[in-house]
Coordinates of C-alpha atoms and ligand atoms in Angstrom, one line a residue:
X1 CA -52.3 -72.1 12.2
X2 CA -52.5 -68.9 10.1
X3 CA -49.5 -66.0 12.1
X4 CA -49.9 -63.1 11.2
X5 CA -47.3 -60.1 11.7
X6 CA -48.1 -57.9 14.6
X7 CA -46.9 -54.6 14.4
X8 CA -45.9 -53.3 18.0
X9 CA -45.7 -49.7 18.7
X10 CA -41.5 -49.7 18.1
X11 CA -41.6 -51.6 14.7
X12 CA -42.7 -49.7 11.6
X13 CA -42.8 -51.3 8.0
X14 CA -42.5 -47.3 6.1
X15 CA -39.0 -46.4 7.8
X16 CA -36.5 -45.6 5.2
X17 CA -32.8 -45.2 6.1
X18 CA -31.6 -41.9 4.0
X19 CA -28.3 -43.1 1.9
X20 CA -26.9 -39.8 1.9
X21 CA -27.3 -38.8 5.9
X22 CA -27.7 -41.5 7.5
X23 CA -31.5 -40.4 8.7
X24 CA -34.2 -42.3 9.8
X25 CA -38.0 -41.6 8.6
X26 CA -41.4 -42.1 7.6
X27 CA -41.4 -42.7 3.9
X28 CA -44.5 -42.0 2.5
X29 CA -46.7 -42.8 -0.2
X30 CA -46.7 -41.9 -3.3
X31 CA -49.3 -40.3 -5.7
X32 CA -48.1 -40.3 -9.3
X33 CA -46.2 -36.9 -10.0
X34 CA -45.3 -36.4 -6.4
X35 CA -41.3 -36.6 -5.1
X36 CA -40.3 -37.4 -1.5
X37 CA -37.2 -36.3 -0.3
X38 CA -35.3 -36.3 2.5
X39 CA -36.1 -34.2 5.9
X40 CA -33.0 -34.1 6.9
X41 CA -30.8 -33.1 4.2
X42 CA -33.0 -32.5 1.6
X43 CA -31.8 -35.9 -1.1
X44 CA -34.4 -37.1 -3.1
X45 CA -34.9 -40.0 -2.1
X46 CA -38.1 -41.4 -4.4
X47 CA -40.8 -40.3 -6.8
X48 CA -44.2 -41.2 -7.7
X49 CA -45.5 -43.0 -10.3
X50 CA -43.8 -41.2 -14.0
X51 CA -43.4 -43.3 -17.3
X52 CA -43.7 -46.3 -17.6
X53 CA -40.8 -48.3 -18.7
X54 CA -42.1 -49.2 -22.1
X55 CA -42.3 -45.5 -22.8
X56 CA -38.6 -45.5 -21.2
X57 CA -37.6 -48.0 -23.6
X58 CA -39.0 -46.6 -26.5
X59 CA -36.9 -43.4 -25.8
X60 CA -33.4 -45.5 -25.6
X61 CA -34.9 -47.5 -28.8
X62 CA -34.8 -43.8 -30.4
X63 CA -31.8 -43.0 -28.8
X64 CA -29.9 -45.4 -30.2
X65 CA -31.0 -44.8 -34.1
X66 CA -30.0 -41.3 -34.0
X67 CA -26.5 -42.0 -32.3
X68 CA -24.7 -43.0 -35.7
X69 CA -25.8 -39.9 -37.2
X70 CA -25.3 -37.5 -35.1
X71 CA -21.7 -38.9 -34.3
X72 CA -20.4 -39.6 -38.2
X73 CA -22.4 -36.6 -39.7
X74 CA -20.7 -33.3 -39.8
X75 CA -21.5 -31.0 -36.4
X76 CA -19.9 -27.4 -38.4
X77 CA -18.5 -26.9 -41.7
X78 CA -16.1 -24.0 -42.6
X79 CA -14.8 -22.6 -45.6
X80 CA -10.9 -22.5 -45.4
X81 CA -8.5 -21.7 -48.0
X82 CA -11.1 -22.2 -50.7
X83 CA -11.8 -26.0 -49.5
X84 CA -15.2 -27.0 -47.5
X85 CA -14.3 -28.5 -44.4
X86 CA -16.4 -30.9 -42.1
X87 CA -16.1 -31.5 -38.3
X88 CA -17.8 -34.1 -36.9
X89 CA -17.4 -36.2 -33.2
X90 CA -15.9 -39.2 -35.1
X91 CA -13.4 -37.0 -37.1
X92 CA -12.1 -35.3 -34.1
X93 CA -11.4 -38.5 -32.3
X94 CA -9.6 -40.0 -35.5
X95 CA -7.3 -37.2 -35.7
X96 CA -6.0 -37.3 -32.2
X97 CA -6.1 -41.3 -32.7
X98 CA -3.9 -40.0 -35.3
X99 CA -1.6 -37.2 -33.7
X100 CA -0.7 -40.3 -30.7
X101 CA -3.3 -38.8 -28.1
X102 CA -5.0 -42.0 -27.8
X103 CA -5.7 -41.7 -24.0
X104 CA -7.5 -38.1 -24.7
X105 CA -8.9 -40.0 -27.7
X106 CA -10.3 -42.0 -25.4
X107 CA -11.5 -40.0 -22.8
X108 CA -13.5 -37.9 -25.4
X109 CA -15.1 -41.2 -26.9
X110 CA -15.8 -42.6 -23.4
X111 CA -17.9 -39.5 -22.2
X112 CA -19.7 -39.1 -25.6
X113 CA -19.9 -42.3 -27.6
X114 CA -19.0 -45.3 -24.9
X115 CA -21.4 -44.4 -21.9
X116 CA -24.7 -43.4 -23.8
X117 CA -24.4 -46.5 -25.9
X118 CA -24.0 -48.4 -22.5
X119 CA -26.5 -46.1 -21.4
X120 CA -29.2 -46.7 -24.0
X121 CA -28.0 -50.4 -24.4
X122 CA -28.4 -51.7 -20.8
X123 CA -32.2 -50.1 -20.7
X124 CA -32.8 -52.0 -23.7
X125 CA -31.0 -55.4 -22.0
X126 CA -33.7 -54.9 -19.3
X127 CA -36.5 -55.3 -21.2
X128 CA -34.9 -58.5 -22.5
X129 CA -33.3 -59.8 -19.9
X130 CA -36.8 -59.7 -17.8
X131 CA -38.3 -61.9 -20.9
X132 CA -35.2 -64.6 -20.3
X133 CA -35.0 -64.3 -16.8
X134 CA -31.6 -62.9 -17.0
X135 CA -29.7 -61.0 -14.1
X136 CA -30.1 -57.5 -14.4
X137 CA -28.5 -56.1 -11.1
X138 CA -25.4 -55.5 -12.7
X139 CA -26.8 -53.4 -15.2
X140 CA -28.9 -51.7 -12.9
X141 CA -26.2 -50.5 -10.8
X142 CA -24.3 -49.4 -14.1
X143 CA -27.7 -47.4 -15.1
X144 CA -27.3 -45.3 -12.0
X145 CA -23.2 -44.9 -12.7
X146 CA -23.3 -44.4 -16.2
X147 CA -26.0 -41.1 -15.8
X148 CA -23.0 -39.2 -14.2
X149 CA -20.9 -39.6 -17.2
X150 CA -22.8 -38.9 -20.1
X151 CA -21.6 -35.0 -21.6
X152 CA -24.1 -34.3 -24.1
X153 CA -24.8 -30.8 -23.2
X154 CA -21.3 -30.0 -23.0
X155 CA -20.3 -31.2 -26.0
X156 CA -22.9 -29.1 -27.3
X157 CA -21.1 -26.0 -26.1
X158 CA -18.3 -26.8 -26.8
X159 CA -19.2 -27.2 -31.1
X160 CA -20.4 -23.6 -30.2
X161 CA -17.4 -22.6 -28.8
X162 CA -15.1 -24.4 -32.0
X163 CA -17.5 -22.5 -34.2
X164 CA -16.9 -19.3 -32.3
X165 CA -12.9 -19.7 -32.1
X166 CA -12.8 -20.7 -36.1
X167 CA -14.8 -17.9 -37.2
X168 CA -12.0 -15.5 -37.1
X169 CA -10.3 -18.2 -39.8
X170 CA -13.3 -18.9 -42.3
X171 CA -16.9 -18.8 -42.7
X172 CA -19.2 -21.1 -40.7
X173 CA -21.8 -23.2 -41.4
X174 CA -24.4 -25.8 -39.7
X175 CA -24.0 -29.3 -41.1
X176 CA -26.8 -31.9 -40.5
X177 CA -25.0 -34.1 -37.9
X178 CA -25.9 -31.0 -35.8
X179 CA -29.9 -31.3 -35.9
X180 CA -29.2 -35.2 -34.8
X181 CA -27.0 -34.7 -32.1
X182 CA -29.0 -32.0 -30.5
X183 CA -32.0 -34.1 -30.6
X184 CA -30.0 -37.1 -29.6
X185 CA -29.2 -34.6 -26.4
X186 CA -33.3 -33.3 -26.0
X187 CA -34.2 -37.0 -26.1
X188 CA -31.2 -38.3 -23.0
X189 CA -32.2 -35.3 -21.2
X190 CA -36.2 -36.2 -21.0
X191 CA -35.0 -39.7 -20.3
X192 CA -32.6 -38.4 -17.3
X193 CA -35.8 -36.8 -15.9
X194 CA -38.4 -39.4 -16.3
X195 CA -36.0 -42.2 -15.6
X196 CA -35.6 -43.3 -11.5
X197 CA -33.5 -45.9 -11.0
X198 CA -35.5 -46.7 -7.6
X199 CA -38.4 -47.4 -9.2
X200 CA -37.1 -49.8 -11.6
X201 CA -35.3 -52.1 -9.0
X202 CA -38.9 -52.0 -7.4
X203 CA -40.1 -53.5 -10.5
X204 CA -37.8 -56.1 -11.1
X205 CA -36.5 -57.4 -7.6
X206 CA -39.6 -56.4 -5.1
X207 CA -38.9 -56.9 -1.6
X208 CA -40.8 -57.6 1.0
X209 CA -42.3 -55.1 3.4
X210 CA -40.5 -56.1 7.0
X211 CA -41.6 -54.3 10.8
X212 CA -38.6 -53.2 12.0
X213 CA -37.2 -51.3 14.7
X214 CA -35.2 -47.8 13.6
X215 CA -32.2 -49.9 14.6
X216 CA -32.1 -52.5 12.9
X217 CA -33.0 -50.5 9.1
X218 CA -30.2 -50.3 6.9
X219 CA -29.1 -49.4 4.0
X220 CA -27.7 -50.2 0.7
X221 CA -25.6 -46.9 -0.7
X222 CA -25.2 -48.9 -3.9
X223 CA -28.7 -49.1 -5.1
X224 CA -30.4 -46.8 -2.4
X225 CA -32.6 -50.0 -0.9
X226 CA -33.6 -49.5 2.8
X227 CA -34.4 -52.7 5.2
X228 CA -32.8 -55.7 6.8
X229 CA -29.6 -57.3 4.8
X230 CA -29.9 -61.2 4.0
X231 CA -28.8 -64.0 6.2
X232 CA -25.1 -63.5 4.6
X233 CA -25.4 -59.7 5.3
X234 CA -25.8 -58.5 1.8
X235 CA -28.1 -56.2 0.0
X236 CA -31.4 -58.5 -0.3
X237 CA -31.8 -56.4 -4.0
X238 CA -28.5 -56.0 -5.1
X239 CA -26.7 -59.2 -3.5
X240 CA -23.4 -56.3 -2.7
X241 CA -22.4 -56.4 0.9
X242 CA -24.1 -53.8 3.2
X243 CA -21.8 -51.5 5.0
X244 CA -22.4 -48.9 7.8
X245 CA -20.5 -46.5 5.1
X246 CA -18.5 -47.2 2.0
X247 CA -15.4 -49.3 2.4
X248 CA -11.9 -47.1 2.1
X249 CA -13.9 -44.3 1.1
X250 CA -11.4 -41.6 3.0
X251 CA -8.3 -43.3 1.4
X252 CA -9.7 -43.6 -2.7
X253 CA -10.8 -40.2 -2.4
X254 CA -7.8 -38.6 -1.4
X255 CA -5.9 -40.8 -3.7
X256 CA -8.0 -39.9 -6.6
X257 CA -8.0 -36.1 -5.6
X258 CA -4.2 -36.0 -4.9
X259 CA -3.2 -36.9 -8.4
X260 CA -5.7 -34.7 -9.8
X261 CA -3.8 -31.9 -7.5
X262 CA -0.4 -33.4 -9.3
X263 CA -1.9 -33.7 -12.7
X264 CA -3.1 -29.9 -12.5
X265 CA -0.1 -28.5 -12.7
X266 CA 1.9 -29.7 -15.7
X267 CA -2.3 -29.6 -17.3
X268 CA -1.9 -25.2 -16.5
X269 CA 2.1 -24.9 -17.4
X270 CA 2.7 -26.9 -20.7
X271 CA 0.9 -25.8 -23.8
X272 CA -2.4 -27.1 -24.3
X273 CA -3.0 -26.4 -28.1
X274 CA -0.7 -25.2 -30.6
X275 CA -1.6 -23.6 -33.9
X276 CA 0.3 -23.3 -36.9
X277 CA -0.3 -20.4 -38.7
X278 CA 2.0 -19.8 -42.4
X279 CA 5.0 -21.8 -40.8
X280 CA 4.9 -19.9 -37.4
X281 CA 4.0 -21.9 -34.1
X282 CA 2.5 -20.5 -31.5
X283 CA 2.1 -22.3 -28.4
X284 CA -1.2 -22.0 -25.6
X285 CA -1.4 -22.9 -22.6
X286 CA -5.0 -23.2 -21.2
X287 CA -4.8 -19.7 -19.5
X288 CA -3.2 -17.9 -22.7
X289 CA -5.7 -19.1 -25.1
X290 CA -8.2 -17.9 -22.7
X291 CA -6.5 -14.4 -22.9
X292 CA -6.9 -14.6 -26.7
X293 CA -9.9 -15.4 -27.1
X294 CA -10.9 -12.6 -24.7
X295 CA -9.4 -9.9 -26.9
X296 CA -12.2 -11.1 -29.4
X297 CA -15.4 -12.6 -27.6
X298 CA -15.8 -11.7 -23.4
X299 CA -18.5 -13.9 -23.1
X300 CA -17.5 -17.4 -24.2
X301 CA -13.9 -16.3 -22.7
X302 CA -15.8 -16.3 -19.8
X303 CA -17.5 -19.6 -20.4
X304 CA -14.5 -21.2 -21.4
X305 CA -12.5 -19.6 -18.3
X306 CA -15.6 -20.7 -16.0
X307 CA -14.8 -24.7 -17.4
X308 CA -11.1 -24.7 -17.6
X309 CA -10.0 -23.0 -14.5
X310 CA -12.8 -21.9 -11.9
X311 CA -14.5 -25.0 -11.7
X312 CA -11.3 -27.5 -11.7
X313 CA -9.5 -25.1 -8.9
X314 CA -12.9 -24.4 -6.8
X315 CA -13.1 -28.1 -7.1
X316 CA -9.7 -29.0 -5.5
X317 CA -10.1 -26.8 -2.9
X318 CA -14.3 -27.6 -1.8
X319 CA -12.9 -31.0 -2.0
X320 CA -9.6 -30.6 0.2
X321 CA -12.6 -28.4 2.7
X322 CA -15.1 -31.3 3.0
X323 CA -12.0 -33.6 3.6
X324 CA -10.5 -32.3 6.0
X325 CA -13.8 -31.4 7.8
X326 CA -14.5 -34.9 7.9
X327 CA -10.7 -36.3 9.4
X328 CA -11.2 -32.6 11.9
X329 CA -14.5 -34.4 12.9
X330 CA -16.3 -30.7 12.4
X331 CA -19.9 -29.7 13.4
X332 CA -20.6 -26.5 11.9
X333 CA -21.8 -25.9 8.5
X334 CA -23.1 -29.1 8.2
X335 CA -26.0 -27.8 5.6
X336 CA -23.2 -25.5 3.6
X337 CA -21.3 -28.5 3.3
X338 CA -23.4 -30.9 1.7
X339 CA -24.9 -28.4 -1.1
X340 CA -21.2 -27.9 -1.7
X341 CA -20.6 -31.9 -2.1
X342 CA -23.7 -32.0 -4.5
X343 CA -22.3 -28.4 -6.4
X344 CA -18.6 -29.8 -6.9
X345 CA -21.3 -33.0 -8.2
X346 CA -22.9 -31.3 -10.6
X347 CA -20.2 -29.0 -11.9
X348 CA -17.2 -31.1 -12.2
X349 CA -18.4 -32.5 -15.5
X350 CA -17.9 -29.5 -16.9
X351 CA -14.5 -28.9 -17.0
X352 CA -14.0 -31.5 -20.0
X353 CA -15.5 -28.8 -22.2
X354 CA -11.8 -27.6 -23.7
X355 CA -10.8 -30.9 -24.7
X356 CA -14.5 -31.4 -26.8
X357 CA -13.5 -27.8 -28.1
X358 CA -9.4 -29.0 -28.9
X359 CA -10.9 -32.5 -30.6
X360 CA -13.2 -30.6 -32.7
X361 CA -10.6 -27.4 -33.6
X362 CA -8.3 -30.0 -34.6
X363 CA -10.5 -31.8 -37.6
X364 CA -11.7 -28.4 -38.5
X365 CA -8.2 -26.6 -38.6
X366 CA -5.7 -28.6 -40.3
X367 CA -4.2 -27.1 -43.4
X368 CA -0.8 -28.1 -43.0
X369 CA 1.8 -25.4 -42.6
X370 CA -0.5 -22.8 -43.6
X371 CA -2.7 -23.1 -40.6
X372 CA -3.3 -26.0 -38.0
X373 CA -4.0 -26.6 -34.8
X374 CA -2.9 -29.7 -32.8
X375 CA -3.2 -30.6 -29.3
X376 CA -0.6 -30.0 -26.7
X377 CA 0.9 -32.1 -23.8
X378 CA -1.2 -30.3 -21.2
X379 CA -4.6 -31.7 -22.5
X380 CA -3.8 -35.5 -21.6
X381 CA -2.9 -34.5 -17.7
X382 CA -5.9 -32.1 -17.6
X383 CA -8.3 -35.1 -18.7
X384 CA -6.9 -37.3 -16.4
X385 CA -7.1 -34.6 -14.1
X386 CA -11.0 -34.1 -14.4
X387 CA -11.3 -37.4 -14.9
X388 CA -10.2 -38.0 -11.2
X389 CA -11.8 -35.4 -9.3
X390 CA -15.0 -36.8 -10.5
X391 CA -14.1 -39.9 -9.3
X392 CA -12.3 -38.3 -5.9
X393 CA -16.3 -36.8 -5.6
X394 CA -18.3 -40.2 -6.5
X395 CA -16.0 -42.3 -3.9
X396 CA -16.6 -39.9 -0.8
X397 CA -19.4 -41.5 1.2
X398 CA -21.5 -38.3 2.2
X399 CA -22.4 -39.7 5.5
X400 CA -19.2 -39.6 6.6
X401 CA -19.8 -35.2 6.8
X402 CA -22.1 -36.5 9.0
X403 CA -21.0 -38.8 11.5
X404 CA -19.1 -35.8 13.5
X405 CA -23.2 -34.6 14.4
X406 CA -23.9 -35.3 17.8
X407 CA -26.3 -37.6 17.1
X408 CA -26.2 -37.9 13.4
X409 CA -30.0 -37.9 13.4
X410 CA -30.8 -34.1 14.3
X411 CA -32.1 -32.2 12.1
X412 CA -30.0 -29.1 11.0
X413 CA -29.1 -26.6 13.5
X414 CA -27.6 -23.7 11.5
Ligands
ZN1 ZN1 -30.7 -37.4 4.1
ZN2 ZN1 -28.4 -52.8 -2.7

């Protein structure tokens, strides 16, 4: 006998749990340029048909021949003392390999070398791995992960930035690396926007369409998958345990924003640079430099001010907010409150900018006594710094901001 699913008027097979709010709705079709998001609070939540992965993989393919050249080749060259010097992203992390700051050393290479190779690699892995009949959840969950890392476009600024800052020392000039690494950043930033995660664990693990009750959908925060979990309660795509919210997430975030709070302080007292110039030292903390460099150029003081201090402090303190506002079990400025979660998001990455502008000042300006500049113990506590309150960010379960709504499936009221 041939059963057939009969959809009764309380079971849908379209409802979509939103992994950001918690809502319940309708999700629709797509047509092929079209993005759904949600009603509630406004997360995107899927898009319509874009490239196709071939095209994807074709990008990363690309991606990954230009990254030895635009990393080795020199970024800027100046013309110090009488001798042509080159800076490039490899150069800049030697020399701090070399002055003992291996952990900024490797905080530079992690953001701008280790995560787009992983990046471009693990895109690449998934066109094989479907061929051998590989697992490839892991390395679609580190797809997802690895996008919030990747600092391109702020390295970017911050070679303009070295270039600005040297040019009251010598003459500047473009070196090749440069026209590789900023296509290298034009070809990561087309992939970001034609690349969804979503649509790509619907390719390779499809689930079934299931009529449930609003009840009884859940869903997965790790790779966004809305529906019932497996007869062991895991995520039927991603085989990680389904939760109501994130395990611990209260506890890691304050951990992780805590030390940043800590870390800040020795990262804004203690000099972060220090430049040698004929024998003299002269010591900088991150505020001071900022001063300097405002007696000669306002607006990249600005820029620089922006990264170093407004965005780490306004950070802390959103972050501290939201906190609080979740343990005070507060209603009001629910919709203020979430844009601010996804702002600190966005911005936070931002704030490594001085340490790409220190690890490229420092292969450019080394002339011995005559002039050099080194890095100072503040720059290792404000990477780690950054470092965490990204982290303090990407382990706070949104939903939680929610919960305190009455029913924590109204729409907004203010
Ligand atoms: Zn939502
Ligand atoms: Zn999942």
């Amino acid at each position: 006998m041939k059963i057939t699913a009969i959809r009764t008027p309380d079971t849908y097979t379209d409802l979509h749990r939103c992994a950001e709010c918690d809502h319940i709705f309708h999700r629709p079709v797509l047509k092929s340029g079209q993005t759904a998001y949600c009603p509630c609070c406004r997360a995107k939540i899927a898009r319509g048909q874009d490239w196709s992965f071939a095209r994807i993989c074709c990008l990363a393919a690309l991606m990954l021949c230009l990254m030895p050249m635009a990393w080795s080749l020199p970024l800027i060259q100046i013309r110090l003392l009488g001798m042509t010097i080159s800076a490039s992203l490899v150069a800049g992390i030697m020399q701090m390999v070399q002055q003992g700051d291996i952990i900024t050393a490797a905080m530079v290479s992690f953001c701008i070398i280790a995560t787009p190779l992983a990046f471009a690699l693990s895109l690449l892995y998934l066109l094989v791995g479907r061929q051998l009949g590989m697992n490839l959840r892991p390395v679609l969950l580190a797809i997802d992960k690895l996008k919030e890392w990747i600092m391109f476009d702020i390295y970017l600024i911050g070679v303009s930035v070295a270039a600005i800052k040297v040019k009251d020392y010598a003459d500047i000039f473009i070196g090749y690396g440069m026209l590789a690494f900023v296509s290298l950043t034009l070809l990561y930033i087309l992939l970001v926007i034609h690349l969804d995660v979503g649509r790509l664990w619907e390719k390779f693990y499809p689930q079934p369409r299931q009529a449930l009750r609003p009840d009884e959908v859940k869903c997965c925060i790790h790779c966004h998958y809305s529906g019932s979990s497996d007869h062991q309660g895991r995520c039927p795509r991603c085989h990680i345990k389904m939760t109501p919210r994130l395990p611990h997430s209260l506890q890691k975030s304050w951990a992780a924003l805590i030390s940043a709070i800590i870390l800040l302080f020795p990262a804004n007292l203690l000099p972060i640079s220090i430049i040698y110039l004929n024998g003299a030292r002269q010591d900088d903390t991150i505020f001071s430099g900022i001063v300097s460099l405002a007696s000669g150029n306002i607006p990249v003081a600005m820029v620089v001010f922006t990264a170093s201090i407004l965005v780490p402090v306004s950070k802390v303190i959103v972050l501290l907010a939201l906190l609080i506002s979740i343990h005070a079990r507060c209603e009001q400025g629910l919709k203020t409150r979430i844009r601010l979660l996804r702002a600190v998001k966005w911005i936070g990455r931002w704030s490594m900018l001085d340490l790409f502008v220190i690890s490229l000042m420092m292969s450019l300006v080394d002339r011995d006594q005559l002039l050099a500049f080194t890095m100072g113990p503040a720059a290792v506590y404000f990477g780690s710094a950054v470092f965490l309150t990204i982290l303090s960010v990407e382990w706070l379960d949104s939903r939680l901001l929610w919960d305190a709504h009455a029913t924590g499936n109204a729409e907004y009221t203010d």
